[in-house]
XYZ file of C-alpha atoms in Angstrom:
337
model
C 105.402 101.189 92.148
C 106.636 99.379 89.045
C 108.317 95.993 89.369
C 111.564 95.428 87.482
C 112.488 92.367 85.476
C 113.103 89.363 87.739
C 116.513 88.073 88.737
C 117.088 84.296 88.646
C 118.657 82.986 91.868
C 119.013 79.704 93.755
C 118.477 81.415 97.118
C 117.846 84.895 98.459
C 121.118 86.804 98.059
C 123.150 87.851 101.057
C 123.094 91.605 101.860
C 126.427 92.257 100.163
C 125.301 90.491 96.986
C 122.245 92.647 96.277
C 124.125 95.524 94.672
C 126.069 93.051 92.543
C 122.841 91.495 91.242
C 121.056 94.805 90.756
C 123.194 97.867 90.053
C 120.485 100.472 90.587
C 118.816 98.899 93.627
C 117.017 101.454 95.800
C 116.800 100.574 99.496
C 113.241 99.799 100.540
C 112.034 98.631 97.145
C 111.157 94.982 96.555
C 113.463 92.717 94.604
C 111.696 90.604 92.005
C 113.283 87.159 92.002
C 112.746 83.832 90.299
C 113.782 81.445 93.053
C 114.859 78.032 91.822
C 114.836 74.755 93.690
C 114.890 71.113 92.619
C 111.312 71.148 91.348
C 110.034 74.672 90.759
C 110.742 78.192 89.670
C 108.945 80.468 92.122
C 108.028 84.069 91.412
C 109.142 85.864 94.562
C 109.145 89.402 95.952
C 111.604 90.257 98.704
C 111.820 93.445 100.727
C 115.294 93.176 102.344
C 115.632 94.649 105.811
C 117.853 97.603 106.561
C 118.635 96.089 109.954
C 116.970 92.982 111.326
C 118.557 92.359 114.707
C 115.717 90.095 115.843
C 115.732 88.117 112.559
C 111.991 88.416 111.966
C 110.763 87.241 108.563
C 107.269 88.037 107.295
C 106.368 85.230 104.872
C 103.375 86.191 102.732
C 101.099 83.652 101.054
C 98.616 85.215 98.614
C 95.045 84.254 97.894
C 93.692 83.016 94.588
C 94.673 84.318 92.051
C 98.055 83.992 93.713
C 99.941 86.763 91.914
C 102.330 88.298 94.436
C 102.646 91.522 92.402
C 99.119 92.456 93.534
C 100.524 92.721 97.089
C 103.203 95.346 96.411
C 101.288 98.339 97.808
C 100.215 96.365 100.880
C 103.666 94.982 101.664
C 105.533 98.167 100.821
C 103.308 99.881 103.387
C 104.162 97.234 106.003
C 107.879 97.570 105.249
C 107.789 101.359 105.391
C 105.758 101.452 108.616
C 108.319 99.140 110.226
C 111.176 101.383 109.047
C 112.516 98.520 106.910
C 113.590 96.597 110.034
C 112.096 93.296 108.911
C 112.557 91.080 105.870
C 109.363 90.486 103.893
C 109.175 87.612 101.413
C 106.129 86.791 99.296
C 105.733 83.885 96.869
C 103.242 83.562 94.038
C 101.167 80.428 93.699
C 102.576 77.902 91.256
C 101.163 78.456 87.784
C 99.271 81.634 88.703
C 101.344 84.186 86.828
C 102.796 84.472 83.371
C 106.511 85.074 83.028
C 109.928 83.497 82.568
C 109.221 81.128 85.474
C 106.083 79.746 83.805
C 106.747 79.674 80.071
C 105.562 76.561 78.295
C 104.492 74.820 81.506
C 101.236 72.891 81.292
C 100.986 71.576 84.858
C 97.820 72.117 86.859
C 98.396 72.612 90.586
C 95.906 71.553 93.247
C 95.534 73.110 96.670
C 97.693 70.322 98.131
C 100.386 71.035 95.541
C 100.411 74.679 96.645
C 100.604 73.667 100.324
C 103.546 71.353 99.633
C 105.262 74.122 97.694
C 104.902 76.651 100.545
C 106.276 74.108 103.021
C 109.314 73.639 100.776
C 109.587 77.407 100.425
C 109.688 78.075 104.175
C 112.295 75.306 104.489
C 114.407 77.280 102.023
C 113.821 80.514 103.933
C 114.795 78.873 107.220
C 118.063 77.673 105.699
C 118.792 81.110 104.236
C 118.082 83.132 107.396
C 119.721 80.783 109.905
C 123.107 82.194 110.858
C 126.271 80.273 110.106
C 126.688 77.816 112.939
C 122.968 77.963 113.721
C 123.223 80.307 116.710
C 120.618 82.719 115.319
C 117.382 81.196 114.046
C 114.745 83.069 112.033
C 111.436 84.018 113.647
C 108.649 83.639 111.116
C 105.370 85.494 110.912
C 103.158 84.006 108.215
C 100.647 86.363 106.634
C 98.096 84.450 104.604
C 95.292 86.046 102.621
C 92.089 84.136 101.835
C 93.110 80.568 100.920
C 96.640 81.666 101.795
C 95.502 81.729 105.433
C 94.467 78.070 105.172
C 97.800 77.245 103.518
C 99.643 79.140 106.260
C 97.895 77.015 108.889
C 98.955 73.849 107.046
C 102.550 75.101 106.929
C 102.470 75.613 110.707
C 100.989 72.144 111.137
C 103.745 70.595 109.017
C 106.590 72.651 110.516
C 105.734 73.248 114.200
C 109.418 73.611 115.141
C 110.432 76.035 112.404
C 110.193 79.167 114.520
C 106.743 80.152 113.221
C 105.611 82.552 115.935
C 102.429 83.983 114.408
C 99.986 83.420 111.558
C 97.994 86.444 110.427
C 94.900 85.061 108.710
C 93.460 87.880 106.588
C 89.936 87.356 105.221
C 90.521 83.655 105.871
C 88.787 80.821 104.034
C 89.212 78.128 106.680
C 86.004 76.129 106.440
C 83.177 75.138 104.072
C 84.176 77.330 101.135
C 81.566 75.668 98.973
C 78.824 76.873 101.338
C 79.867 80.540 101.328
C 77.864 82.987 99.187
C 80.549 83.019 96.489
C 81.174 79.300 96.843
C 77.511 78.527 96.218
C 77.640 80.632 93.063
C 80.836 78.980 91.821
C 79.554 75.428 91.547
C 81.241 72.907 89.276
C 79.194 73.728 86.175
C 79.778 77.440 86.701
C 83.510 76.859 87.060
C 83.486 74.987 83.754
C 81.755 77.923 82.118
C 84.298 80.261 83.676
C 87.158 78.243 82.190
C 85.669 78.642 78.733
C 84.924 82.335 79.240
C 88.361 83.055 80.696
C 90.047 81.176 77.859
C 88.060 83.229 75.346
C 88.935 86.544 76.994
C 92.622 85.706 77.450
C 92.921 84.547 73.838
C 91.340 87.776 72.623
C 94.651 89.516 73.267
C 96.063 87.808 70.177
C 93.287 88.993 67.869
C 92.516 92.571 68.874
C 94.707 95.649 69.387
C 96.344 95.801 72.839
C 94.765 99.168 73.620
C 91.272 97.813 72.986
C 92.012 94.675 75.017
C 93.139 96.855 77.909
C 89.969 98.954 77.594
C 87.848 95.793 77.614
C 89.513 94.360 80.741
C 89.379 97.744 82.465
C 85.644 97.995 81.792
C 85.069 94.515 83.217
C 87.287 94.785 86.317
C 87.194 98.515 87.200
C 90.742 98.121 88.515
C 93.079 101.056 89.000
C 95.913 101.378 86.496
C 98.629 99.632 88.531
C 96.435 96.598 89.244
C 95.048 96.518 85.709
C 98.568 96.277 84.310
C 99.290 93.284 86.558
C 96.059 91.600 85.474
C 96.975 92.114 81.818
C 100.618 91.078 82.034
C 100.566 88.321 84.659
C 97.072 86.842 84.956
C 95.141 86.946 81.690
C 96.846 84.116 79.866
C 94.955 80.939 79.047
C 96.854 78.374 81.099
C 97.334 80.765 84.022
C 93.597 81.378 84.276
C 92.959 77.652 83.969
C 95.322 77.068 86.900
C 93.571 79.586 89.160
C 90.195 78.005 88.446
C 91.548 74.473 88.879
C 92.864 75.478 92.286
C 89.517 77.096 93.156
C 87.761 73.810 92.409
C 90.322 71.974 94.557
C 89.776 74.450 97.409
C 86.049 73.826 97.472
C 86.564 70.054 97.562
C 89.239 70.227 100.284
C 88.336 73.029 102.709
C 85.328 71.679 104.623
C 85.214 71.115 108.375
C 87.249 73.481 110.537
C 90.151 71.746 112.280
C 89.022 73.073 115.656
C 91.488 71.017 117.697
C 94.476 72.352 115.752
C 93.397 75.991 116.071
C 92.642 75.570 119.760
C 96.091 74.101 120.395
C 97.764 76.960 118.493
C 95.311 79.757 119.238
C 97.941 82.088 120.674
C 99.743 82.080 117.335
C 96.781 83.285 115.262
C 95.079 86.553 114.444
C 91.918 85.998 112.400
C 90.796 89.106 110.515
C 87.357 89.199 108.877
C 85.272 91.841 107.105
C 81.494 92.140 107.300
C 80.719 92.247 103.573
C 83.076 89.415 102.599
C 81.385 86.752 100.456
C 84.264 84.261 100.701
C 84.892 84.489 104.460
C 81.458 85.747 105.504
C 80.286 87.315 108.727
C 78.887 83.930 109.790
C 82.444 82.552 109.827
C 83.606 85.423 112.023
C 80.737 84.784 114.441
C 81.457 81.040 114.429
C 85.139 81.624 115.228
C 84.257 84.070 118.022
C 81.930 81.475 119.509
C 84.445 78.630 119.256
C 87.413 80.697 120.451
C 86.154 83.530 122.698
C 89.657 83.950 124.117
C 91.279 84.160 120.656
C 92.184 87.170 118.537
C 89.201 87.049 116.175
C 88.790 90.519 114.719
C 86.274 92.245 112.456
C 87.460 95.030 110.188
C 85.940 98.347 111.225
C 86.201 99.737 107.696
C 84.355 96.873 105.962
C 87.184 96.467 103.457
C 86.677 94.048 100.534
C 87.965 90.491 100.381
C 90.364 91.472 97.586
C 91.752 94.276 99.754
C 95.076 94.393 97.921
C 93.425 95.909 94.853
C 92.200 99.061 96.594
C 92.948 99.068 100.342
C 96.496 97.724 100.573
C 97.801 100.758 102.441
C 95.042 100.598 105.070
C 95.542 96.902 105.853
C 99.308 97.331 105.591
C 99.258 99.803 108.481
C 97.091 97.439 110.538
C 99.414 94.467 109.967
C 102.465 96.620 110.721
C 100.819 97.586 114.009
C 100.390 93.917 114.934
C 104.078 93.271 114.226
C 105.169 96.287 116.275
C 103.003 95.103 119.192
C 104.439 91.590 118.972
C 108.112 92.541 118.628
C 107.836 95.161 121.378
C 106.232 92.604 123.706
C 108.949 90.052 122.883
C 111.719 92.524 123.621
C 110.103 93.386 126.961
C 109.893 89.704 127.908
C 113.483 89.027 126.794
C 114.790 91.905 128.866
């Protein structure tokens, strides 16, 4: 599915405003928005609900690289499986994608900067989806992938009274990233080399024909066409790549000991989803979480899907996540009645 040019807005439009902002909007497709607040322009994808009587909002926090366009197949599957009865909002990481929201910016954003940004973002979502008069409050489900799962946990910690009912931690990097198989490989000196290599590759686009550059990136990444186009248009730009690697370095310095007390206190709000071959959230982390929290929802993927599932298995994981939401909302309706 192709993503149209973004629309600049100060908040998510009300249902009646969508057709005014986008003449040819097709129900069920994501709206690409540049959401503005006092400090940032945030690249945002929003799947508006057809009918959302329970006011559930799925807030999606990507991994690193934090390009929300990579998540379109995954989130479109979730939206379709739920018959468009839930609003889905995903936000790119600051500085992780090239576009009108990030032109000429030279800021480097740490992990803490990204956490602060997602806290501000959910504040904005809460304001938007709270009914006039405050009678109807939004019910948030945070879906965080990789480091996005860690960020989602920090958002819950900072906003415990915001109506965050669940956090789905997909392939979660929650502890000792630097000691994981990939973390060991990506030591500081290696990251420095990567910065130089990435800068070289991204700058190649200005010196060789676009078709050859695309062939080169395709040969290196083996990505399917839709994902390759996102990599070329959004990710492979010098300062964007530098930002993703700067954040990776910050992650490895910050994410160390597991905050066991916090997860124990909020265990009923989490689903932890691991995969056996994952080199960022390895099997040892799954086993550790099962041992610490035997009563928790600590799951292992039966299909051994890759850490970067959105590139090739978005539909599979989308159906799984949709199933969790159906189970939760059905259970809530039963309790309410």
